[in-house]
Short mmCIF file of C-alpha atoms and ligand atoms in Angstrom, two decimals:
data_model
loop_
_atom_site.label_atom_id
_atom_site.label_comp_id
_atom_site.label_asym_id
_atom_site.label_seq_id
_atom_site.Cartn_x
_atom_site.Cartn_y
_atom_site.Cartn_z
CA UNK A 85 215.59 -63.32 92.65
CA UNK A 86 213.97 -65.55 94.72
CA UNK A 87 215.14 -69.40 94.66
CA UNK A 88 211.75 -70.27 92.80
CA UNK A 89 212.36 -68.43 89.37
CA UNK A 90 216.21 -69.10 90.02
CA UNK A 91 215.68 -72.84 89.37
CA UNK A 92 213.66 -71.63 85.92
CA UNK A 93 215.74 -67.96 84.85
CA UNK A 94 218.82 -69.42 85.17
CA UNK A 95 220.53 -70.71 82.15
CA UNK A 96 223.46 -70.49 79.64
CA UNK A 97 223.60 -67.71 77.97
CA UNK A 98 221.46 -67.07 74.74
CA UNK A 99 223.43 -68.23 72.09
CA UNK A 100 223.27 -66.49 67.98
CA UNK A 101 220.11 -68.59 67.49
CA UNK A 102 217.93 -66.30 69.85
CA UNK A 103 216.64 -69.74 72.03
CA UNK A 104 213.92 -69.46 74.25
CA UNK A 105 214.76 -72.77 75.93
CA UNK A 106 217.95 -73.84 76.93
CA UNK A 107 220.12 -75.36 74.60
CA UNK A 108 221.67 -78.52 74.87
CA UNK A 109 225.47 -78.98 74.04
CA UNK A 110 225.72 -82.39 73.00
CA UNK A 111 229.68 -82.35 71.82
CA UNK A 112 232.76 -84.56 73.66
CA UNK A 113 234.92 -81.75 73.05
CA UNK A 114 235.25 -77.70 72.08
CA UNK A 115 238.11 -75.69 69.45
CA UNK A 116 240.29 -73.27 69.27
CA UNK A 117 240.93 -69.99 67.34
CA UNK A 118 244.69 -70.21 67.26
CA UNK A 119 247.27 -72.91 68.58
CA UNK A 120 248.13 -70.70 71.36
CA UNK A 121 244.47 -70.49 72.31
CA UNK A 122 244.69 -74.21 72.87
CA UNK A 123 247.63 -74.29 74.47
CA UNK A 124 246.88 -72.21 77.13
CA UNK A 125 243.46 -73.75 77.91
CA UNK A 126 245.87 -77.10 78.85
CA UNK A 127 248.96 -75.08 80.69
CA UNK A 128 246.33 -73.19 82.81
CA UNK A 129 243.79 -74.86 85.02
CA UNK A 130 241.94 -72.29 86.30
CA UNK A 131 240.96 -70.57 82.94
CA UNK A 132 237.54 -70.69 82.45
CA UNK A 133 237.29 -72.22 78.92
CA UNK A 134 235.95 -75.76 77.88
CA UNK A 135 238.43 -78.14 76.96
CA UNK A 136 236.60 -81.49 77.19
CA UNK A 137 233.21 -82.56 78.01
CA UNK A 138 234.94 -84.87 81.15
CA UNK A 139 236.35 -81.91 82.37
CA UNK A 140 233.32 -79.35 81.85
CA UNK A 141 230.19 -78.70 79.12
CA UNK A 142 227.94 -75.34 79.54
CA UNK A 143 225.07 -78.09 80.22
CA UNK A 144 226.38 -79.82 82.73
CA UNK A 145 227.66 -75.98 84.37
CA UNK A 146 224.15 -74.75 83.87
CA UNK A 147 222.59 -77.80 85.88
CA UNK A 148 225.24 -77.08 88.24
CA UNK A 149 224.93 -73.37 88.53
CA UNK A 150 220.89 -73.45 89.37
CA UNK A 151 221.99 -76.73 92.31
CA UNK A 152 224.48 -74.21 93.53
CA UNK A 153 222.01 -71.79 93.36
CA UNK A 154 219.68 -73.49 95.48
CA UNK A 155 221.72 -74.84 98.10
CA UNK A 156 223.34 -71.74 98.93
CA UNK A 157 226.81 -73.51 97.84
CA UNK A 158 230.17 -71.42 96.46
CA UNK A 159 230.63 -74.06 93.76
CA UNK A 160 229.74 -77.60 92.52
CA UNK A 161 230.18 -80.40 90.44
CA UNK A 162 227.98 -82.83 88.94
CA UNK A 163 228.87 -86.70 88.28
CA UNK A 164 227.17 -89.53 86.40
CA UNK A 165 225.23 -90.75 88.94
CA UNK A 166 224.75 -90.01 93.04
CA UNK A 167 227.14 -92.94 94.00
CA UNK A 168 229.88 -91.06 91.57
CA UNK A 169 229.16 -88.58 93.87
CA UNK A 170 229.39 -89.85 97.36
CA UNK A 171 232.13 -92.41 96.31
CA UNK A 172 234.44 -88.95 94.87
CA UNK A 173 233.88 -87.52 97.78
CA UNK A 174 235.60 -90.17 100.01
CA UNK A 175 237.97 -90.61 97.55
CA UNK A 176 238.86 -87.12 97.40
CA UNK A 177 238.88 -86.18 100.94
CA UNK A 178 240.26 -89.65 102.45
CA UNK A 179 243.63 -91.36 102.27
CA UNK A 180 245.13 -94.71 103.54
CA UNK A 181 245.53 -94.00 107.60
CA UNK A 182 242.65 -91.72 107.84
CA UNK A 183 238.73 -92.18 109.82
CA UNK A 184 235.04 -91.57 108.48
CA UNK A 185 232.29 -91.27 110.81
CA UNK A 186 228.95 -91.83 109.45
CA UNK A 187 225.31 -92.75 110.29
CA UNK A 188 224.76 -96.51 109.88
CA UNK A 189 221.35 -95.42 108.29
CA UNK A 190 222.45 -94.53 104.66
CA UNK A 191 221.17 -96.27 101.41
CA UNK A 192 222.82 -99.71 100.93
CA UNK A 193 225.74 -98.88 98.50
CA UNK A 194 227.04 -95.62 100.15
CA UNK A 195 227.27 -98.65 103.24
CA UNK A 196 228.93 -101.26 101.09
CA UNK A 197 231.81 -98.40 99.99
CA UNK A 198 232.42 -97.79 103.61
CA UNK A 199 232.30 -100.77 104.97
CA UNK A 200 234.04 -103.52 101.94
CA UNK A 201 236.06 -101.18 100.21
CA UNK A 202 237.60 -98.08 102.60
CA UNK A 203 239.10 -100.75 104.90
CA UNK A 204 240.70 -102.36 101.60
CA UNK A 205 242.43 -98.80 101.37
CA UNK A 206 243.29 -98.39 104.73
CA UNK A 207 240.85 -96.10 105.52
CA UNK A 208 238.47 -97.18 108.75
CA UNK A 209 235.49 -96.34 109.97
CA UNK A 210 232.91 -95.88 112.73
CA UNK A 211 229.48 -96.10 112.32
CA UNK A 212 226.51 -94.59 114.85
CA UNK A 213 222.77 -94.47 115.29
CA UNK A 214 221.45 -91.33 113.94
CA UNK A 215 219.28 -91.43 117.06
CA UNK A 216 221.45 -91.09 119.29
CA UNK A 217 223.92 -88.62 118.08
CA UNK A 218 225.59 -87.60 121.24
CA UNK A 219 228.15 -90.39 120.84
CA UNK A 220 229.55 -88.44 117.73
CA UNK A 221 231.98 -86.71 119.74
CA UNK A 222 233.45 -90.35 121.68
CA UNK A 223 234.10 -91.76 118.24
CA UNK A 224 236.17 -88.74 117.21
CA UNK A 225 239.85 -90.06 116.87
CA UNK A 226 243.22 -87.67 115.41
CA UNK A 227 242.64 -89.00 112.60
CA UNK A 228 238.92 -88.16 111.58
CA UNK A 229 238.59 -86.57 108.66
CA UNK A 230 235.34 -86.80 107.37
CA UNK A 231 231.37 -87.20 108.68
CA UNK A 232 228.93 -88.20 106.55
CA UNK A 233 224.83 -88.21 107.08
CA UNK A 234 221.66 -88.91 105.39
CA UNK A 235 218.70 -86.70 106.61
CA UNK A 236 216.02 -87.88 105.65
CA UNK A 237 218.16 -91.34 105.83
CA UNK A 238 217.01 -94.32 103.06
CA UNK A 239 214.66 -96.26 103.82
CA UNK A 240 214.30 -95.66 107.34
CA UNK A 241 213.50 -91.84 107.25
CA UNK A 242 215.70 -90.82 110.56
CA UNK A 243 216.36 -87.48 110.71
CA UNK A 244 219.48 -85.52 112.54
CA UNK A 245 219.82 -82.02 113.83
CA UNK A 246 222.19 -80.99 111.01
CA UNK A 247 223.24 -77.55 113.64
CA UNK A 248 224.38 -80.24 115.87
CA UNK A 249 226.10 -81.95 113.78
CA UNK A 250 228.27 -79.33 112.07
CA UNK A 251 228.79 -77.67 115.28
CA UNK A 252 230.90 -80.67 116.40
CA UNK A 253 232.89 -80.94 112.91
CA UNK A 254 233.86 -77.35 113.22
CA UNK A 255 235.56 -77.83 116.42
CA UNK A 256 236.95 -81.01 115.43
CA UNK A 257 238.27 -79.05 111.83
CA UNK A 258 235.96 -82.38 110.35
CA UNK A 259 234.11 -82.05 106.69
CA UNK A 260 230.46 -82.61 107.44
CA UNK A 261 228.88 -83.72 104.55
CA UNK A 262 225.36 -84.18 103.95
CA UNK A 263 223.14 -86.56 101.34
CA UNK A 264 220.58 -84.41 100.70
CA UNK A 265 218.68 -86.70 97.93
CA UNK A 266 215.63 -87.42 99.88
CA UNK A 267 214.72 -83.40 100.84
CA UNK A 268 216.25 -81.62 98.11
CA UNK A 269 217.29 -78.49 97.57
CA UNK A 270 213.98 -76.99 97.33
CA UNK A 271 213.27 -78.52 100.86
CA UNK A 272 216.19 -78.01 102.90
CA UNK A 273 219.56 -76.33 102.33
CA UNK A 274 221.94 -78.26 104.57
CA UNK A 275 224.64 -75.78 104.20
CA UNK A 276 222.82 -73.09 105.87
CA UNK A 277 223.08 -75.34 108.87
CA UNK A 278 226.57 -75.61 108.70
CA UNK A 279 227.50 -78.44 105.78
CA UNK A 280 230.43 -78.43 104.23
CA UNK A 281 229.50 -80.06 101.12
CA UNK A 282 225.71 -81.28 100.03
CA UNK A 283 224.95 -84.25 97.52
CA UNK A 284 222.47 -86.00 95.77
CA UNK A 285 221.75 -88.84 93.69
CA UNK A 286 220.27 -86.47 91.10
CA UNK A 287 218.74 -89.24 89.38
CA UNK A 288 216.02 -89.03 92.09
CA UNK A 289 213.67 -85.73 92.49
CA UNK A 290 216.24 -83.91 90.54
CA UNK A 291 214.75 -85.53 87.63
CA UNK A 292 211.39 -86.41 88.90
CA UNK A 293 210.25 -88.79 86.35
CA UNK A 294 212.33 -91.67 86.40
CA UNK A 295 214.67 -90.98 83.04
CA UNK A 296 218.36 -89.74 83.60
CA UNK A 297 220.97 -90.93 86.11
CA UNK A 298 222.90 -88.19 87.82
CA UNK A 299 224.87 -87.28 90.81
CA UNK A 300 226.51 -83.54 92.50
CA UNK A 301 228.30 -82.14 94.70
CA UNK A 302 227.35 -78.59 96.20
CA UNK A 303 229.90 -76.69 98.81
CA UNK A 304 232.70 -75.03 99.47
CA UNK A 305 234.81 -73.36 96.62
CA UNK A 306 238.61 -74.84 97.72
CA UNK A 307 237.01 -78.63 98.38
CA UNK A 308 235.15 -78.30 94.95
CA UNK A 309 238.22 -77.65 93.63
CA UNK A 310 239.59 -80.79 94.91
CA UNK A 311 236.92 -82.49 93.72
CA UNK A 312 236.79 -81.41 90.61
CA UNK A 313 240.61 -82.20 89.80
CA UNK A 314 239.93 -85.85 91.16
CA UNK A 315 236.68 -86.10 88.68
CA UNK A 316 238.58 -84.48 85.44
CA UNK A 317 241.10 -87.38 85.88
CA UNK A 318 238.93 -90.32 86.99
CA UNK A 319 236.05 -89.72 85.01
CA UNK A 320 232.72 -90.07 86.54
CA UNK A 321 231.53 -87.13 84.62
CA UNK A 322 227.64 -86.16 83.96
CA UNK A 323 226.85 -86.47 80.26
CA UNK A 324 225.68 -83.02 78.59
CA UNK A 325 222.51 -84.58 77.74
CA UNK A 326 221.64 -86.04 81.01
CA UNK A 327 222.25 -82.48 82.32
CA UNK A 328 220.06 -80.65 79.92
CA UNK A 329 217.29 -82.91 81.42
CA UNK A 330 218.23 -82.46 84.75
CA UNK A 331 218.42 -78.57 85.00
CA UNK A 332 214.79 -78.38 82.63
CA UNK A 333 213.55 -80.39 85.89
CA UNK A 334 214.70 -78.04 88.15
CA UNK A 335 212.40 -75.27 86.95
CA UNK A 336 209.95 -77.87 88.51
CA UNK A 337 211.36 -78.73 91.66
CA UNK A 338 209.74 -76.50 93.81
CA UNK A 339 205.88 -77.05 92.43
CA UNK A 340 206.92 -80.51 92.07
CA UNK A 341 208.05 -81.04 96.03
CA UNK A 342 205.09 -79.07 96.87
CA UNK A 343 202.17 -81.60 95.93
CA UNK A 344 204.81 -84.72 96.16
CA UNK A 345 205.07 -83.44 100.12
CA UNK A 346 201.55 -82.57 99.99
CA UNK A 347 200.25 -85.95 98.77
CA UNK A 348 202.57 -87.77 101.14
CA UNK A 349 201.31 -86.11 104.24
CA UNK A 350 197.69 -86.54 103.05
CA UNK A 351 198.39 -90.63 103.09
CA UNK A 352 200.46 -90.22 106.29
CA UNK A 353 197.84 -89.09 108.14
CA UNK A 354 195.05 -91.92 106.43
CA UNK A 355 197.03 -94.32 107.01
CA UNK A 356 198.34 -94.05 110.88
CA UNK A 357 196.04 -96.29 113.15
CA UNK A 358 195.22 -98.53 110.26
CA UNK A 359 194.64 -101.65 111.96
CA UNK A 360 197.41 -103.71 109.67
CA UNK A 361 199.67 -101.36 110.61
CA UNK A 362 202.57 -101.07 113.23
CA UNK A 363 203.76 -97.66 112.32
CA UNK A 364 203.63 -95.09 109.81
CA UNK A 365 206.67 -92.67 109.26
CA UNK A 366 206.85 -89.48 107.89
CA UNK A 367 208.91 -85.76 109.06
CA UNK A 368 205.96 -83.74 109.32
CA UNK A 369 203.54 -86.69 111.31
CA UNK A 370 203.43 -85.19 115.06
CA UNK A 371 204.79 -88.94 115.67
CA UNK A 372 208.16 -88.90 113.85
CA UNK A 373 210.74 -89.04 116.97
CA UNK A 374 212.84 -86.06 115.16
CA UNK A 375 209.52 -83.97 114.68
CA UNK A 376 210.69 -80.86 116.24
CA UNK A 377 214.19 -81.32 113.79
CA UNK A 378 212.79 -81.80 110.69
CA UNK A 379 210.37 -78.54 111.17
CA UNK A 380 213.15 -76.97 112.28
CA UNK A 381 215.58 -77.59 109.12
CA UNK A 382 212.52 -78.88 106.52
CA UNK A 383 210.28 -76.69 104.76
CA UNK A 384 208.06 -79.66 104.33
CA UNK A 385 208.15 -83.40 104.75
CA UNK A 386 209.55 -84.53 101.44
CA UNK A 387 208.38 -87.23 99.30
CA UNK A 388 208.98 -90.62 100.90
CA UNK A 389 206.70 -92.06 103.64
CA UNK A 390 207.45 -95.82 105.23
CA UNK A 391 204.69 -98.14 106.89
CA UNK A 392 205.65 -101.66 108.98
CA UNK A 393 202.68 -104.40 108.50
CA UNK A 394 202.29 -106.24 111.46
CA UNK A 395 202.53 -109.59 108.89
CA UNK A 396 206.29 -109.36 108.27
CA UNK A 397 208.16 -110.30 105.11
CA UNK A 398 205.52 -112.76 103.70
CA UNK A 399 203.05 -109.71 104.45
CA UNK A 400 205.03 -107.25 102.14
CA UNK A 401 205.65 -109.65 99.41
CA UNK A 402 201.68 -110.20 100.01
CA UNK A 403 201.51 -106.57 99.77
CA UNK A 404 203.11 -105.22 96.72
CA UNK A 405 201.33 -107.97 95.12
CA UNK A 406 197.85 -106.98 95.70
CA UNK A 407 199.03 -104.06 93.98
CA UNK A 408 197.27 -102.96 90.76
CA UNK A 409 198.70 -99.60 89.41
CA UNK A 410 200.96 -98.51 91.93
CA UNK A 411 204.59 -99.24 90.41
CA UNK A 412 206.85 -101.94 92.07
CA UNK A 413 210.42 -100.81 91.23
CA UNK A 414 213.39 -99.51 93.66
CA UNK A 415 213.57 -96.04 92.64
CA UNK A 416 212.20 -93.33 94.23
CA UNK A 417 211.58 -89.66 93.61
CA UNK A 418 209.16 -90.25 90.74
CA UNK A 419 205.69 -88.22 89.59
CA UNK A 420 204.71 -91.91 89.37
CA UNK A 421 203.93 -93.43 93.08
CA UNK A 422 206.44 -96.78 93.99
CA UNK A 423 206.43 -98.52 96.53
CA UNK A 424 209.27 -101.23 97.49
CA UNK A 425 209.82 -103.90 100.33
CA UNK A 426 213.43 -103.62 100.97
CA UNK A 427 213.50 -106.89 103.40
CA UNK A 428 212.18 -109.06 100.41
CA UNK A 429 214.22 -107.38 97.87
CA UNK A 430 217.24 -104.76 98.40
CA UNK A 431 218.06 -105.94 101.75
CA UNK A 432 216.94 -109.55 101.32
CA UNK A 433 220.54 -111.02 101.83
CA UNK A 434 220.66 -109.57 104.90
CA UNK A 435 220.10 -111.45 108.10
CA UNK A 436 216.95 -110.02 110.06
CA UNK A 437 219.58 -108.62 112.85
CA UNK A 438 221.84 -107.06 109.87
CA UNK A 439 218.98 -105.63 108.44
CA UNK A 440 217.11 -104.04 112.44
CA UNK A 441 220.71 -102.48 112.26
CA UNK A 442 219.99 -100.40 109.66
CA UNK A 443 216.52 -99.53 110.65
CA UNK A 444 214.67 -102.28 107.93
CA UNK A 445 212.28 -104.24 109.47
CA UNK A 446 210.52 -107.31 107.87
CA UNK A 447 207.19 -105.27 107.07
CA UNK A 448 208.58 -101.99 105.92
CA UNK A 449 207.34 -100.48 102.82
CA UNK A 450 208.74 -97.46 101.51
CA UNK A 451 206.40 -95.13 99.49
CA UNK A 452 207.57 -93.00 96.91
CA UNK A 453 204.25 -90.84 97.09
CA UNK A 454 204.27 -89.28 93.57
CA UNK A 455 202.39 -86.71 91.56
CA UNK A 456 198.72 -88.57 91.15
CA UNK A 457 195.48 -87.18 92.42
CA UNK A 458 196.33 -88.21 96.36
CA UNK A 459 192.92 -90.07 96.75
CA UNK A 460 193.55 -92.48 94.13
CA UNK A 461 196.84 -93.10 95.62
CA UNK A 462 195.28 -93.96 98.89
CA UNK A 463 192.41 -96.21 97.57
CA UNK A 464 194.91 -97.97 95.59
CA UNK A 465 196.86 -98.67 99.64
CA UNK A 466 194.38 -99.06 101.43
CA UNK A 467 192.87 -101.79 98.81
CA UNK A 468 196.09 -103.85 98.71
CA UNK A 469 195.87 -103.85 102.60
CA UNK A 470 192.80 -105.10 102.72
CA UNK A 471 193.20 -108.13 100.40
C1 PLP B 210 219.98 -91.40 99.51
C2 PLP B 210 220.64 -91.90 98.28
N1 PLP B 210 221.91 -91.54 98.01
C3 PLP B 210 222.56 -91.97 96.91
C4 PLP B 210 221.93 -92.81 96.01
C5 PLP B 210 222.69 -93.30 94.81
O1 PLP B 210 222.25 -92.66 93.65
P1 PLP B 210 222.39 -93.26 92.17
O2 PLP B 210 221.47 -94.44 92.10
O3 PLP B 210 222.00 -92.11 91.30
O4 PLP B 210 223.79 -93.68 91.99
C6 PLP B 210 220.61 -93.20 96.22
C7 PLP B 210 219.92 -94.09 95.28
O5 PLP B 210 218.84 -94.59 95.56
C8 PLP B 210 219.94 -92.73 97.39
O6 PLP B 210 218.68 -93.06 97.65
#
């Protein structure tokens, strides 16, 4: 099957009830026929039985099993939200004495673990511009063990040529691993370029309408493992319901992506040359500096779309409140359209140098370019501008 009816025909098997759609196995924990029953489920890891719903639930598996199935992964394992995710991957993979490389454009808290709290456990790190990623290999020390990308990165949509990428962790016997929230699966399947292990903060176009938080993991079978055994003790498990919304959304994904990428590079093109504009940004514009990479490893150009107005900070506050329908909130990935001025808001701490670092200049807006009919979207832009 194709990955398209994979994301809707797969699902736990049809319990006694006959179910059409897929149950949902809202219970903390599962029983036994017989005392010894139990007690091998706890001497023996690798049996495939539930135990506990912080260890594993045929919900969360299911949800799992169609991410898996999309990224063209061994295994996976899903966690309560996307930072549970990237932070149990660092804390899996990384002890005290050991280096991280990663792009210094990734979405604000993935930066605050790696910069406030790996040094706390010893662990250091080196950051570098995703445009420019022939310096990888100068910052590679005995001691790297792990390199860690966005693509498309948050907010600033950079984009890096994942082949190139895992190329150099292979020689360097490096785990690449790759945030794939922004793309998704039904966009781009980093692992077919060479990632060792995928994630996303599931809570995003996973979901698609702004309800659940959720986070997984997609790779390879023996660092799964490890990351499993490090979840089943720490506990940043999904909950069973928030995967039985999660995997009904993924028998949307691909439609969904489809008119979200659609709508996105509809207002792209409006919207480049418009006189209150610096820039626009998006994968698939002809202008986007990584053009030629993200056709290359992007079936289309994803959701998100930035903008810089020429009038700065006061500009996008200015901006978001000439706003009538359009939502002003900080999530993304939504059928509802959102926009967000990280230099007034996320970011706003930040000094204006801090922030250039990371690729947030004063004007940026990020647009979350959602589900509505696309002209209505635009009018609703392109009326706020002109205020
Ligand atoms: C690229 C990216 N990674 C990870 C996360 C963290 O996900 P969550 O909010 O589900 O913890 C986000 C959240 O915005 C994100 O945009």
């Amino acid at each position: 099957m194709r990955p398209e009816t994979l994301a809707i025909r797969t699902q736990t098997k049809r319990t006694a009830q006959k179910e059409h759609a897929t149950p949902l196995f809202l219970t903390s924990s599962f029983v036994y026929d017989t005392a010894e029953d139990m007690a091998a489920a706890f001497a023996d890891d690798s049996l495939d039985v539930n135990i506990y719903s912080r260890f594993s639930n045929p919900s969360v598996d299911e949800f799992v099993k169609k991410v898996c199935l999309l990224e063209g992964a061994e295994d996976g394992i899903a966690t309560a939200t996307g930072m549970a995710a990237v932070s149990a991957c660092f804390m899996t993979f990384l002890s005290a004495g050991d280096h991280v490389i990663s792009a210094s454009a990734i979405f604000g808290s993935t930066h605050t673990i790696i910069t406030k709290y790996l040094p706390k456990w010893g662990i250091e790190y080196s950051y570098f511009d995703m445009n420019t990623p022939e310096v990888i290999e100068s910052l590679i020390k005995p001691n790297t063990k792990l390199l860690y990308v966005e693509t498309p990165s948050n907010p600033g949509l950079d984009i890096i040529d994942l082949e190139l990428v895992s190329a150099i962790c292979k020689q360097h016997n490096i785990i690449f691993v790759v945030d794939n929230c922004f793309a998704t699966p039904a966009v781009q399947q980093p692992i077919k370029f060479g990632a060792d292990l995928v994630l996303h903060s599931a809570t995003k176009f996973m979901d698609g309408q702004g309800r659940v938080l959720g986070g997984v993991v997609a790779g390879k079978k023996e660092l799964i493992k490890q990351l499993y055994l490090f979840i089943r003790s720490f506990g940043p498990s999904m909950s069973p319901f928030n995967a039985w919304i999660l995997s009904k959304s993924l028998e949307t994904l691909f439609v969904r992506m489809e008119k979200h990428a659609a709508n996105a590079l509809y207002i792209a093109q409006k919207l480049e040359g418009h006189p209150a504009l610096s820039w626009v940004k998006y994968p698939f514009l002809t202008s986007h500096p990584r053009f030629d990479v993200a056709q290359k490893q992007m079936q289309n150009g994803g959701g998100i779309l930035t903008f810089e107005l020429k009038s700065g900070v006061e500009g996008g506050r200015k901006f978001l409140n000439n706003l009538t329908w359009l939502s002003m909130t900080n999530n993304l990935g939504d059928s509802r359209t959102i926009a967000s001025h990280p230099a007034s808001t996320t970011h706003s701490k930040l000094t204006e140098e801090e922030r250039s670092a990371v690729g947030i200049t004063s004007g940026l807006i990020r647009l979350s370019v959602g589900l509505e009919h696309p002209d209505d979207i635009l009018e609703e832009i392109l009326s706020a501008l002109s205020k």
